[in-house]
XYZ file of C-alpha atoms in Angstrom:
477
model
C 0.038 -0.145 -0.145
C 2.978 2.243 1.238
C 4.571 1.753 -1.964
C 1.772 2.737 -4.076
C 0.840 5.477 -2.940
C 4.941 6.854 -2.850
C 4.729 6.067 -6.882
C 1.263 7.997 -7.548
C 2.374 10.716 -5.184
C 6.440 10.748 -7.397
C 3.941 10.141 -10.781
C 1.933 13.569 -10.358
C 5.245 15.133 -9.360
C 6.630 14.678 -11.980
C 4.114 15.250 -14.395
C 3.934 19.139 -12.461
C 0.493 18.442 -12.087
C 0.449 19.905 -8.519
C 2.805 22.442 -8.955
C 3.639 23.772 -11.648
C -0.458 24.076 -12.868
C -1.329 25.502 -9.229
C -1.864 28.974 -10.576
C -3.525 27.528 -13.706
C -6.105 25.473 -11.858
C -5.963 27.324 -8.744
C -9.626 28.385 -8.917
C -10.994 24.893 -9.052
C -12.071 23.254 -6.775
C -11.760 19.569 -7.892
C -7.838 20.073 -8.717
C -7.858 22.002 -4.960
C -9.086 18.642 -3.457
C -7.042 16.393 -4.925
C -3.871 18.383 -5.007
C -4.655 18.365 -0.486
C -5.552 14.951 -0.327
C -1.980 14.224 -1.750
C -0.267 16.596 -0.077
C -2.368 14.576 3.055
C -0.966 11.046 1.630
C 2.444 12.296 1.921
C 2.130 13.026 5.498
C 0.712 9.966 5.882
C 3.392 8.245 4.338
C 6.538 10.541 5.658
C 4.413 9.276 9.846
C 4.362 5.730 8.395
C 8.521 6.132 7.925
C 9.117 7.485 11.070
C 7.549 4.816 12.393
C 9.291 2.068 10.544
C 12.590 3.590 11.182
C 11.597 3.824 15.093
C 10.217 0.009 15.383
C 13.687 -0.233 13.602
C 15.623 0.912 15.997
C 13.763 -0.611 19.126
C 14.240 -3.874 17.216
C 17.907 -3.482 16.895
C 18.100 -2.064 20.580
C 15.962 -5.278 21.600
C 18.284 -7.605 19.967
C 21.379 -5.936 22.171
C 19.862 -6.840 25.482
C 18.012 -9.973 24.298
C 20.658 -12.899 26.260
C 22.784 -15.543 23.932
C 22.153 -19.129 24.445
C 24.344 -21.519 23.673
C 24.571 -25.174 23.717
C 27.146 -26.890 21.288
C 30.725 -28.334 21.306
C 31.860 -26.448 24.166
C 29.148 -26.801 26.685
C 25.981 -25.161 27.980
C 25.706 -21.351 28.704
C 24.316 -18.343 28.466
C 25.456 -14.884 27.858
C 24.934 -11.517 27.902
C 24.263 -9.592 24.382
C 27.343 -7.405 25.219
C 29.379 -10.399 26.598
C 29.994 -9.064 30.081
C 27.428 -11.509 31.194
C 28.188 -15.217 30.642
C 27.200 -18.693 32.748
C 27.833 -21.908 31.744
C 27.492 -25.863 32.455
C 30.420 -28.061 32.075
C 31.336 -31.269 33.092
C 33.914 -34.364 34.007
C 33.364 -38.099 34.082
C 36.096 -40.899 34.198
C 34.898 -44.310 34.758
C 37.862 -47.147 35.548
C 38.358 -50.718 35.779
C 41.727 -51.079 37.455
C 43.377 -54.782 37.482
C 46.437 -55.476 40.108
C 49.020 -58.556 39.226
C 49.579 -60.022 42.195
C 49.592 -56.985 44.111
C 51.812 -56.808 47.708
C 48.551 -56.589 50.334
C 45.352 -57.387 49.606
C 43.646 -54.112 50.944
C 43.390 -51.324 49.021
C 44.836 -53.230 45.825
C 41.254 -55.012 44.977
C 40.653 -55.434 40.965
C 37.520 -53.388 40.340
C 35.379 -50.289 38.787
C 35.668 -47.012 40.357
C 34.195 -43.302 39.340
C 37.185 -41.915 39.189
C 36.070 -38.128 38.877
C 32.529 -36.949 38.601
C 32.716 -33.159 38.454
C 30.265 -30.774 37.493
C 31.689 -27.243 36.795
C 29.231 -24.184 36.911
C 31.363 -20.823 35.929
C 31.113 -17.650 34.199
C 31.635 -14.264 34.214
C 30.563 -11.144 36.162
C 30.850 -7.341 34.588
C 33.784 -8.797 31.694
C 36.260 -8.984 34.100
C 35.335 -11.334 37.611
C 35.181 -14.953 36.721
C 33.881 -17.907 39.425
C 34.320 -21.217 39.106
C 32.273 -24.065 41.281
C 33.370 -27.725 40.977
C 32.145 -30.154 43.393
C 33.625 -33.873 43.232
C 31.336 -37.262 43.666
C 33.526 -39.669 42.403
C 36.093 -41.073 44.355
C 38.462 -39.376 47.407
C 42.067 -39.896 47.301
C 43.626 -39.482 50.904
C 46.572 -39.153 52.153
C 45.854 -41.578 54.876
C 47.790 -44.910 55.668
C 45.239 -47.260 56.748
C 42.495 -46.140 53.659
C 43.973 -44.064 50.930
C 40.769 -44.019 48.965
C 37.289 -43.364 49.738
C 33.954 -41.744 48.359
C 33.559 -38.501 50.597
C 31.327 -36.059 47.991
C 33.199 -32.335 48.452
C 34.177 -29.244 46.852
C 37.196 -29.394 44.658
C 37.342 -25.741 43.457
C 35.480 -22.757 44.399
C 36.869 -19.585 43.872
C 37.005 -15.935 42.206
C 39.204 -14.500 39.651
C 39.527 -10.631 39.073
C 41.315 -9.888 35.792
C 41.998 -6.097 36.197
C 45.243 -7.009 33.673
C 46.475 -9.599 31.435
C 49.742 -8.487 33.883
C 48.120 -8.305 37.310
C 45.139 -11.068 38.244
C 43.839 -11.786 41.444
C 42.608 -15.508 42.267
C 41.242 -16.197 45.677
C 39.130 -19.516 47.120
C 40.207 -22.636 46.863
C 42.039 -23.657 43.372
C 45.329 -25.477 42.059
C 47.927 -23.572 43.604
C 50.356 -22.563 40.411
C 53.440 -24.664 41.368
C 53.232 -27.961 39.458
C 53.271 -28.425 35.526
C 51.558 -31.393 35.483
C 49.128 -30.342 37.950
C 47.998 -27.458 35.936
C 46.825 -29.526 32.978
C 42.737 -30.486 33.588
C 41.538 -33.631 34.815
C 40.535 -34.727 31.458
C 43.511 -33.094 29.805
C 46.557 -35.360 31.091
C 48.102 -38.037 29.242
C 47.924 -41.023 31.914
C 45.709 -41.695 33.501
C 47.194 -41.435 36.956
C 50.012 -37.694 37.749
C 53.372 -39.190 38.338
C 54.785 -38.972 41.718
C 55.816 -35.040 41.111
C 52.182 -34.157 41.055
C 50.555 -36.888 43.596
C 53.433 -37.518 46.291
C 55.038 -33.804 46.489
C 53.339 -30.889 44.907
C 50.453 -29.232 46.255
C 47.287 -30.652 44.400
C 44.684 -27.820 45.882
C 45.080 -24.934 48.438
C 42.872 -22.805 50.356
C 43.930 -19.034 49.898
C 44.747 -16.884 47.039
C 47.532 -15.717 44.655
C 48.157 -13.043 42.335
C 49.161 -13.590 38.730
C 49.721 -12.691 35.003
C 51.092 -12.363 31.740
C 54.002 -10.205 30.530
C 56.203 -10.089 27.544
C 54.056 -10.722 24.927
C 52.263 -13.187 27.207
C 55.742 -15.442 26.552
C 56.372 -15.176 30.497
C 53.899 -16.009 33.698
C 54.424 -15.163 36.652
C 52.531 -16.528 40.748
C 52.713 -15.758 43.887
C 50.388 -16.835 46.308
C 49.301 -17.664 50.272
C 47.602 -20.743 51.348
C 46.843 -22.381 54.517
C 49.339 -24.866 53.657
C 48.673 -28.699 53.086
C 51.125 -31.834 53.029
C 53.118 -33.240 49.684
C 50.397 -33.989 47.257
C 47.750 -32.579 49.425
C 44.495 -31.068 48.592
C 43.321 -28.888 51.283
C 39.554 -28.928 52.934
C 37.551 -25.297 53.060
C 37.161 -25.576 56.944
C 39.151 -22.990 58.541
C 42.916 -23.458 59.200
C 43.840 -25.399 62.256
C 47.122 -23.181 62.745
C 48.718 -19.850 61.910
C 51.923 -21.297 59.846
C 50.854 -20.471 56.081
C 52.713 -21.725 53.022
C 53.955 -19.405 50.024
C 53.824 -20.581 46.670
C 56.071 -18.653 43.521
C 56.342 -19.724 39.846
C 57.532 -18.335 36.797
C 57.167 -19.836 34.013
C 58.343 -19.166 30.122
C 58.126 -20.138 26.754
C 60.491 -17.896 24.639
C 59.419 -18.877 20.951
C 55.442 -18.533 21.682
C 54.134 -17.509 18.337
C 56.892 -17.322 16.189
C 57.795 -20.025 13.265
C 60.623 -21.924 15.071
C 60.828 -25.215 15.811
C 60.720 -24.478 19.336
C 57.475 -22.316 19.481
C 56.476 -25.415 21.702
C 59.260 -24.998 24.040
C 58.219 -23.799 27.875
C 60.366 -24.166 30.972
C 60.039 -22.847 34.612
C 60.447 -23.507 38.092
C 58.742 -23.187 40.769
C 58.501 -23.566 44.766
C 56.894 -23.365 48.102
C 58.012 -22.342 51.645
C 56.237 -23.016 55.151
C 57.666 -22.877 58.780
C 55.097 -24.671 61.524
C 56.415 -26.882 64.291
C 52.996 -28.813 64.298
C 53.088 -29.898 60.586
C 51.499 -32.990 59.375
C 53.486 -35.206 57.301
C 52.494 -37.076 54.048
C 52.172 -40.341 52.978
C 53.891 -41.379 49.289
C 51.723 -43.229 47.015
C 52.029 -45.888 44.389
C 51.364 -45.404 40.774
C 47.614 -47.136 41.237
C 46.857 -44.436 43.781
C 45.149 -46.894 46.308
C 48.434 -48.374 48.377
C 50.753 -45.910 50.536
C 54.499 -47.165 49.949
C 55.545 -45.181 52.402
C 54.231 -44.012 56.140
C 56.141 -41.992 58.477
C 56.027 -43.610 62.313
C 53.216 -42.727 64.408
C 53.799 -39.456 66.307
C 56.791 -38.474 63.085
C 56.068 -34.750 62.663
C 56.870 -31.930 60.980
C 59.231 -29.207 63.236
C 60.295 -26.579 61.460
C 60.394 -25.266 57.677
C 59.593 -26.967 54.522
C 60.593 -26.062 51.089
C 59.597 -27.649 48.077
C 61.290 -26.695 44.775
C 60.367 -27.292 41.181
C 61.788 -26.911 37.843
C 59.762 -27.612 35.156
C 59.585 -28.325 31.490
C 57.125 -29.421 28.147
C 58.491 -29.387 24.612
C 55.222 -29.445 21.946
C 56.174 -30.461 18.010
C 53.767 -31.513 15.464
C 52.480 -34.635 16.691
C 55.507 -35.312 19.181
C 54.989 -33.785 22.589
C 57.154 -34.405 25.821
C 57.056 -33.231 29.726
C 59.576 -33.509 32.317
C 59.260 -31.907 35.973
C 61.285 -32.626 39.296
C 60.752 -32.521 43.097
C 62.693 -31.607 45.773
C 61.064 -31.278 49.333
C 62.952 -30.011 52.272
C 61.314 -31.033 55.478
C 62.023 -30.206 59.285
C 61.251 -33.570 61.456
C 61.158 -34.790 64.711
C 59.973 -38.087 66.044
C 57.386 -38.870 68.405
C 60.014 -38.821 72.013
C 61.190 -36.225 70.975
C 64.365 -36.920 70.794
C 65.430 -36.408 67.174
C 65.222 -33.994 65.165
C 66.475 -33.579 61.344
C 65.699 -32.153 57.814
C 65.160 -34.815 55.559
C 65.097 -34.486 51.456
C 62.833 -36.378 49.499
C 62.700 -36.283 45.808
C 60.847 -37.486 42.887
C 61.157 -36.458 39.356
C 59.219 -37.958 36.138
C 59.546 -37.933 32.099
C 56.723 -38.943 30.416
C 56.476 -38.765 26.172
C 52.905 -38.886 23.678
C 52.739 -39.286 20.064
C 48.988 -38.929 18.007
C 49.310 -41.203 15.261
C 47.031 -39.703 13.156
C 48.488 -36.540 12.809
C 46.834 -34.569 14.685
C 49.256 -31.894 17.025
C 50.188 -32.362 20.779
C 49.540 -29.990 23.175
C 49.229 -29.568 27.275
C 45.610 -29.728 26.391
C 43.556 -32.691 25.129
C 43.827 -33.962 21.131
C 40.738 -33.049 19.510
C 40.576 -35.580 16.267
C 40.187 -34.261 12.837
C 38.528 -37.323 12.238
C 35.594 -38.250 14.483
C 34.833 -41.538 15.397
C 31.121 -42.469 13.330
C 29.783 -45.718 12.953
C 29.521 -45.887 9.101
C 31.481 -42.893 8.194
C 35.511 -43.084 7.558
C 36.625 -41.465 10.326
C 38.530 -43.273 13.087
C 39.438 -40.343 15.588
C 42.589 -40.029 16.625
C 44.765 -42.464 18.743
C 47.715 -41.595 20.679
C 50.803 -43.512 22.052
C 52.134 -42.871 25.373
C 55.186 -43.767 28.165
C 56.498 -42.571 30.805
C 59.386 -43.089 33.504
C 59.093 -41.478 37.072
C 61.003 -42.451 40.547
C 59.850 -41.476 44.249
C 62.607 -41.517 46.553
C 62.915 -40.841 50.655
C 66.008 -39.655 52.191
C 67.931 -42.617 53.726
C 68.601 -40.532 56.802
C 64.233 -41.224 57.415
C 64.853 -44.587 58.499
C 65.472 -46.437 61.957
C 67.656 -49.484 62.074
C 67.542 -52.531 64.365
C 70.084 -51.284 66.467
C 68.532 -48.013 66.964
C 65.125 -48.818 67.164
C 62.418 -47.589 64.660
C 60.976 -45.404 67.052
C 64.792 -43.860 67.025
C 64.141 -42.303 63.549
C 60.847 -41.289 61.209
C 60.348 -44.642 59.168
C 60.041 -48.304 59.725
C 62.351 -49.783 56.575
C 60.616 -52.809 56.974
C 57.317 -51.276 55.900
C 58.251 -48.628 54.033
C 60.162 -47.967 50.678
C 63.007 -46.199 50.401
C 62.163 -45.585 46.283
C 59.969 -46.526 43.934
C 60.588 -46.835 40.196
C 58.091 -46.986 38.014
C 57.490 -47.544 33.959
C 54.876 -47.370 31.870
C 52.785 -47.048 28.967
C 49.498 -46.584 27.215
C 47.492 -45.728 24.277
C 44.400 -43.304 24.115
C 41.787 -43.274 21.341
C 40.034 -40.093 21.275
C 36.078 -40.945 19.834
C 35.974 -36.601 19.541
C 36.603 -34.085 21.374
C 34.270 -35.178 23.893
C 34.900 -39.470 24.611
C 37.980 -41.064 25.544
C 39.234 -44.427 26.224
C 42.545 -45.405 27.680
C 44.381 -48.020 28.524
C 47.814 -47.502 30.880
C 50.092 -50.386 31.923
C 52.443 -49.222 34.475
C 55.079 -51.670 36.551
C 56.828 -50.532 39.999
C 60.027 -51.855 41.965
C 60.346 -50.696 45.221
C 63.784 -50.292 47.026
C 62.932 -52.133 50.552
C 59.408 -52.417 52.765
C 59.379 -55.746 53.820
C 61.371 -58.384 55.448
C 63.038 -57.949 58.717
C 65.817 -55.960 60.585
C 68.052 -58.636 60.121
C 66.697 -58.886 56.600
C 65.084 -56.330 54.696
C 64.035 -56.992 51.379
C 62.475 -55.143 48.946
C 58.471 -55.155 48.587
C 56.647 -56.877 45.251
C 56.870 -55.321 42.289
C 53.321 -53.328 41.603
C 51.887 -54.437 38.134
C 48.684 -52.702 37.482
C 46.620 -52.363 34.337
C 44.270 -48.908 33.940
C 41.275 -48.839 32.174
C 39.264 -45.412 31.568
C 36.244 -44.261 29.686
C 36.095 -40.513 29.705
C 33.356 -37.807 28.915
C 33.792 -34.456 29.034
C 32.629 -31.616 27.866
């Protein structure tokens, strides 16, 4: 209709009927009436055009205010149209089957299924710069407990806020992974082996309750972090209750990727060093677990406690080039201790290290993150997902000064050599099948040889080797 009116108006104007003949027909009432009608129509057209413009402006403004709902490969979420607010739901489920071949002890080493991780995550961003993350754990709980290293107690595993004031200056507070261990900073769904190494599980802190200042500088080629936490034992995870003493753990880390963004074969090289420090007269001490994470191979004697400073140092590095990747990490803990009778004091120096390599057979690039297949596996189609081989060697050594002798008696030192091993050496291999970016099947075999840990004082012998076959089905979105 509006188009027709415009056409009529334009035709009359073009013909000069309204203007050129105004004077000639000014006295004709019919012409004058027609002229007035057309002017009225023209006015209505202008009003309609303005209404359309207003409606378009309102539609554009409304579109800018309408939240965007996302349901795709990265999970489920909703965010404001201006991107200042965002909320998303993610999840990680890992179901394992573990088979022990001739376990040294029957307790805590039974074959069977376990839900290693069941972690929904709710995370988001507020006002464009304040992030939050909340992750409960409903899967297996690994305790640093001599008699029951594994249980099933639901708990909060991550609950923290981030304030991103600047790439070079960010603050994180709550319960989270301290910026210390390299492998520990990999996501639980991104690690190459089914269980992390001795460095991560037995030495460096798992999660702490505290705060960190961190950031990236020099074109994001150098990252730094410093923090303060309530503090936890080697490989331990803090809970969310109030601290039991005034002593705190101080952490620091610097890591660099000097060739990042270049075309160099060293683009995927990163290295750094991290450490922690605390001074406590009543510090708890850890147990060191075997790779299965279900058995302890070293335990301090009852009553032995930390008595002074504890210093952890961890140089670390990774390198990724094409389908090849390698990660290496070392950790050393110097811990002042005293025995139950408070008659013997010493500083024990325990250490662990690991080197692990991976090769993606199907050609995808290896990285610190999980592998994303080029051709996901689907029945009836050609894609077979991504296949990756992994291999690792690792060691965990205990200071020989920790052990009592038959002559001095166990109580005179800090550990019993007939029940705790001085050293564990482990090699392992495995294969990962990434069906797609959300589903992964993995199988690992690891074999551990111990030094000591069995027999009698008169005849100390090595514990039996631990040989374990892991299998895992993982869903991550």
